CSV table of C-alpha atoms and ligand atoms in Angstrom, one decimal:
chain,number,residue,atom,x,y,z
A,199,MET,CA,-10.0,-11.8,-4.4
A,200,TYR,CA,-6.9,-10.0,-2.9
A,201,LYS,CA,-4.2,-8.5,-4.9
A,202,VAL,CA,-0.8,-8.4,-3.2
A,203,PHE,CA,1.7,-6.2,-5.1
A,204,VAL,CA,5.3,-7.1,-5.7
A,205,ASN,CA,6.3,-3.8,-7.3
A,206,GLU,CA,3.8,-3.5,-10.1
A,207,SER,CA,3.1,-7.2,-10.4
A,208,PRO,CA,0.1,-8.8,-8.6
A,209,LEU,CA,0.1,-12.0,-6.6
A,210,ILE,CA,-3.6,-12.8,-6.7
A,211,LEU,CA,-5.2,-14.7,-3.8
A,212,THR,CA,-8.3,-16.2,-5.1
A,213,ASN,CA,-11.1,-18.7,-4.5
A,214,GLU,CA,-11.7,-19.1,-8.2
A,215,ARG,CA,-10.1,-22.2,-9.6
A,216,GLN,CA,-7.1,-21.5,-11.9
A,217,ASP,CA,-5.6,-23.8,-14.4
A,218,ASN,CA,-1.8,-24.0,-14.3
A,219,SER,CA,-1.1,-23.9,-18.0
A,220,ASN,CA,0.9,-20.7,-17.7
A,221,GLY,CA,2.9,-22.0,-14.7
A,222,ASN,CA,1.8,-19.2,-12.6
A,223,LEU,CA,-0.3,-21.1,-10.0
A,224,PHE,CA,1.3,-21.6,-6.6
A,225,SER,CA,0.2,-23.3,-3.5
A,226,LEU,CA,-0.3,-21.9,-0.1
A,227,ASP,CA,2.9,-22.9,1.7
A,228,GLY,CA,5.9,-20.8,2.6
A,229,ASP,CA,8.4,-22.2,0.1
A,230,SER,CA,5.9,-21.9,-2.8
A,231,MET,CA,4.9,-18.4,-1.7
A,232,VAL,CA,8.6,-17.3,-1.8
A,233,MET,CA,8.9,-18.9,-5.3
A,234,ALA,CA,5.9,-16.9,-6.5
A,235,ILE,CA,7.2,-13.6,-4.9
A,236,THR,CA,10.7,-14.1,-6.3
A,237,SER,CA,9.3,-14.8,-9.8
A,238,LEU,CA,7.3,-11.6,-9.7
A,239,ALA,CA,10.1,-9.6,-8.2
A,240,LYS,CA,12.6,-10.7,-10.8
A,241,GLY,CA,10.1,-10.2,-13.6
A,242,ARG,CA,9.9,-13.8,-14.7
A,243,LEU,CA,6.2,-13.7,-14.2
A,244,LYS,CA,3.8,-10.7,-14.7
A,245,LYS,CA,1.2,-12.1,-12.3
A,246,ALA,CA,0.8,-15.2,-10.2
A,247,TYR,CA,-2.1,-16.9,-8.4
A,248,ILE,CA,-2.6,-18.7,-5.1
A,249,TYR,CA,-5.9,-20.6,-5.0
A,250,HIS,CA,-7.9,-21.7,-1.9
A,251,PRO,CA,-11.6,-22.4,-1.9
A,252,ASP,CA,-12.3,-20.1,1.1
A,253,GLU,CA,-11.2,-16.5,0.4
A,254,GLU,CA,-11.2,-15.3,4.0
A,255,LYS,CA,-9.1,-18.3,5.2
A,256,LEU,CA,-6.8,-17.8,2.3
A,257,LEU,CA,-5.8,-14.3,3.4
A,258,ASP,CA,-5.5,-15.5,7.0
A,259,ILE,CA,-3.3,-18.5,6.1
A,260,PHE,CA,-1.2,-16.3,3.8
A,261,MET,CA,-0.7,-13.8,6.6
A,262,HIS,CA,0.5,-16.5,9.0
A,263,LYS,CA,3.2,-17.6,6.6
A,264,ILE,CA,5.0,-14.3,6.0
A,265,PRO,CA,6.0,-11.6,8.5
A,266,VAL,CA,3.3,-8.9,8.4
A,267,VAL,CA,3.8,-5.1,9.0
A,268,VAL,CA,0.5,-3.4,9.7
A,269,ALA,CA,0.3,0.3,8.7
A,270,GLY,CA,-2.2,3.2,8.5
A,271,GLY,CA,-2.2,5.9,5.9
A,272,GLY,CA,-4.1,9.0,4.9
A,273,PHE,CA,-5.8,10.3,1.8
A,274,VAL,CA,-5.9,13.8,3.0
A,275,THR,CA,-7.9,16.6,1.5
A,276,ASN,CA,-7.6,20.3,2.4
A,277,LYS,CA,-10.2,23.2,2.2
A,278,LYS,CA,-9.5,23.7,-1.5
A,279,GLY,CA,-10.2,20.1,-2.2
A,280,LYS,CA,-6.5,19.3,-3.0
A,281,VAL,CA,-4.9,16.0,-2.0
A,282,LEU,CA,-1.7,15.6,0.0
A,283,PHE,CA,1.1,13.7,-1.7
A,284,ILE,CA,4.7,12.8,-0.8
A,285,TYR,CA,7.6,12.1,-3.2
A,286,ARG,CA,9.8,9.3,-2.0
A,287,ASN,CA,12.0,6.7,-3.7
A,288,ASN,CA,11.3,8.4,-7.1
A,289,LYS,CA,7.6,7.9,-6.8
A,290,TRP,CA,4.5,10.0,-5.8
A,291,ASP,CA,2.9,8.2,-2.8
A,292,LEU,CA,0.5,9.0,0.1
A,293,PRO,CA,1.7,9.3,3.7
A,294,LYS,CA,1.5,6.2,5.8
A,295,GLY,CA,3.4,4.2,8.3
A,296,LYS,CA,3.7,1.4,10.8
A,297,VAL,CA,1.2,1.0,13.7
A,298,ASP,CA,3.1,1.1,17.0
A,299,LYS,CA,2.4,-1.5,19.7
A,300,GLY,CA,-0.8,-0.7,21.5
A,301,GLU,CA,-1.7,2.1,19.1
A,302,SER,CA,-4.9,2.2,17.1
A,303,ILE,CA,-4.7,2.0,13.3
A,304,GLU,CA,-6.5,5.4,13.1
A,305,ASN,CA,-4.1,7.1,15.4
A,306,ALA,CA,-1.1,5.6,13.6
A,307,ALA,CA,-2.5,6.9,10.3
A,308,MET,CA,-2.9,10.4,11.6
A,309,ARG,CA,0.4,10.4,13.4
A,310,GLU,CA,2.3,9.3,10.3
A,311,VAL,CA,0.6,11.9,8.1
A,312,GLU,CA,1.7,14.6,10.6
A,313,GLU,CA,5.2,13.2,11.0
A,314,GLU,CA,5.8,12.7,7.3
A,315,THR,CA,4.3,16.0,6.0
A,316,GLY,CA,3.9,18.5,8.9
A,317,VAL,CA,0.2,18.7,8.3
A,318,LYS,CA,-1.8,19.2,11.5
A,319,ASN,CA,-5.5,19.3,12.6
A,320,LEU,CA,-6.4,16.1,10.9
A,321,GLN,CA,-9.8,14.5,11.1
A,322,ILE,CA,-10.7,11.0,9.9
A,323,ASP,CA,-13.8,11.0,7.7
A,324,LYS,CA,-14.0,7.4,6.7
A,325,PHE,CA,-12.2,4.2,6.1
A,326,LEU,CA,-11.3,3.7,2.4
A,327,ARG,CA,-9.8,0.3,1.9
A,328,THR,CA,-6.9,-2.0,2.7
A,329,THR,CA,-4.0,-2.6,0.4
A,330,TYR,CA,-1.2,-5.1,0.4
A,331,HIS,CA,2.4,-5.1,-1.0
A,332,ILE,CA,5.5,-7.2,-0.4
A,333,PHE,CA,8.8,-5.7,0.4
A,334,LYS,CA,12.2,-7.1,1.3
A,335,ARG,CA,13.9,-6.2,4.6
A,336,ASN,CA,17.1,-7.9,5.9
A,337,GLY,CA,17.0,-10.4,3.1
A,338,GLU,CA,13.5,-11.6,3.9
A,339,TYR,CA,10.1,-10.9,2.2
A,340,ARG,CA,7.5,-9.2,4.3
A,341,LEU,CA,3.9,-8.3,3.7
A,342,LYS,CA,2.8,-4.7,4.3
A,343,GLN,CA,-0.9,-4.3,5.0
A,344,VAL,CA,-2.0,-0.7,4.8
A,345,HIS,CA,-5.4,0.6,6.1
A,346,TRP,CA,-6.2,3.8,4.3
A,347,PHE,CA,-8.5,6.6,5.7
A,348,ALA,CA,-10.0,9.6,4.0
A,349,MET,CA,-9.0,12.6,6.2
A,350,SER,CA,-9.6,16.3,6.0
A,351,THR,CA,-7.8,19.3,7.4
A,352,ASP,CA,-8.0,23.1,7.6
A,353,PHE,CA,-4.2,23.2,7.8
A,354,SER,CA,-2.7,25.8,5.5
A,355,GLY,CA,0.7,26.1,7.0
A,356,LYS,CA,4.1,25.1,5.7
A,357,LEU,CA,4.6,21.5,4.5
A,358,LYS,CA,7.6,19.7,5.9
A,359,GLY,CA,8.8,16.4,4.4
A,360,GLN,CA,10.4,14.0,7.0
A,361,LYS,CA,14.0,13.8,5.8
A,362,SER,CA,14.9,10.8,7.9
A,363,GLU,CA,12.2,8.8,6.0
A,364,GLY,CA,13.6,9.9,2.7
A,365,ILE,CA,10.7,12.2,1.8
A,366,GLU,CA,12.0,14.6,-0.7
A,367,LYS,CA,8.8,16.6,-1.4
A,368,VAL,CA,5.3,17.2,0.1
A,369,LYS,CA,2.6,18.8,-2.1
A,370,TRP,CA,-1.0,19.6,-2.2
A,371,LYS,CA,-2.3,18.5,-5.7
A,372,GLY,CA,-5.5,19.4,-7.6
A,373,PRO,CA,-7.1,17.2,-10.3
A,374,ARG,CA,-4.6,17.9,-13.2
A,375,LYS,CA,-1.5,17.4,-11.0
A,376,ILE,CA,-3.0,14.3,-9.4
A,377,GLU,CA,-3.5,12.7,-12.8
A,378,LYS,CA,0.1,13.4,-13.7
A,379,ALA,CA,1.4,12.1,-10.3
A,380,LEU,CA,-0.6,8.9,-10.6
A,381,LYS,CA,1.4,8.0,-13.7
A,382,ASN,CA,4.4,7.7,-11.5
A,383,SER,CA,2.9,6.1,-8.4
A,384,TYR,CA,2.0,2.6,-7.1
A,385,PHE,CA,-1.0,0.7,-8.3
A,386,ASN,CA,-2.2,0.6,-4.7
A,387,ILE,CA,-2.3,4.4,-4.7
A,388,LYS,CA,-4.1,4.6,-8.0
A,389,VAL,CA,-7.0,2.4,-6.7
A,390,LEU,CA,-7.6,4.8,-3.8
A,391,PHE,CA,-8.6,7.5,-6.3
A,392,GLU,CA,-11.2,5.1,-7.9
A,393,ASP,CA,-13.2,4.8,-4.6
B,154,LIG,N1,4.9,2.5,-0.6
B,154,LIG,C1,4.7,1.4,-1.4
B,154,LIG,N2,5.8,0.6,-1.7
B,154,LIG,C2,5.6,-0.4,-2.5
B,154,LIG,C3,4.3,-0.7,-3.0
B,154,LIG,N3,4.4,-1.8,-3.8
B,154,LIG,C4,5.7,-2.2,-3.7
B,154,LIG,O1,6.2,-3.2,-4.3
B,154,LIG,N4,6.4,-1.4,-2.9
B,154,LIG,C5,7.8,-1.5,-2.5
B,154,LIG,C6,8.7,-0.3,-2.8
B,154,LIG,C7,9.5,-0.1,-1.6
B,154,LIG,O2,10.9,-0.4,-1.9
B,154,LIG,C8,9.1,-1.2,-0.6
B,154,LIG,C9,8.8,-0.7,0.8
B,154,LIG,O3,8.1,0.5,0.8
B,154,LIG,P1,7.2,1.0,2.0
B,154,LIG,O4,6.8,2.4,1.7
B,154,LIG,O5,6.2,0.0,2.3
B,154,LIG,O6,8.2,0.9,3.3
B,154,LIG,P2,8.8,1.7,4.4
B,154,LIG,O7,8.9,0.8,5.6
B,154,LIG,O8,10.0,2.4,3.9
B,154,LIG,O9,7.7,2.9,4.7
B,154,LIG,P3,6.7,3.3,5.8
B,154,LIG,O10,5.5,2.3,5.8
B,154,LIG,O11,7.4,3.3,7.1
B,154,LIG,O12,6.2,4.6,5.4
B,154,LIG,O13,7.9,-1.7,-1.1
B,154,LIG,C10,3.2,0.1,-2.8
B,154,LIG,O14,2.1,0.0,-3.2
B,154,LIG,N5,3.5,1.2,-1.9
């Protein structure tokens, strides 16, 4: 099962049969997908389902019917065990960004962390998971697929939020502040802390 977030509402891609008694089951074609996404975006539905018997194919077909932006992101920990957050669009988020043509996802993830926060000397420790959300650009819905990596650093210099990307704050956060920040974050970010 894959959860694709439209703001805080999931579009659930599943190989488990769903009944349509709540009117929230959609088929795997472009028009129907846009209807599902619009219903979630406008709050008419809290969640929606797309069913296909083969889960792998389901994601593959879905991704061929909507423009996809592939991104890499970092769950960065410093020597004190604190985690690096950015504050952007009135939410606490983790640094991430689009993979450039010909670039590896790992490299993009490290480059974006550095560009968005000023943190250097990054090392990737392991792959965490992939998240999906929908966003609208130039009047059209797009799917953002973010590959997240656990990273560590010994960097203790000044943090510097990338102004051109609308990053207002960059902070290292310990357990208590993380708990608070996650109350004003995305579902996709919360799940990274459950791994
Ligand atoms: N960052 C983020 N945005 C989300 C999520 N779910 C969701 O509906 N959105 C919405 C809020 C934003 O208006 C929109 C685009 O945000 P974004 O961070 O993916 O886009 P971006 O292109 O500005 O950022 P970037 O990847 O270059 O850092 O997506 C989510 O889990 N994370």
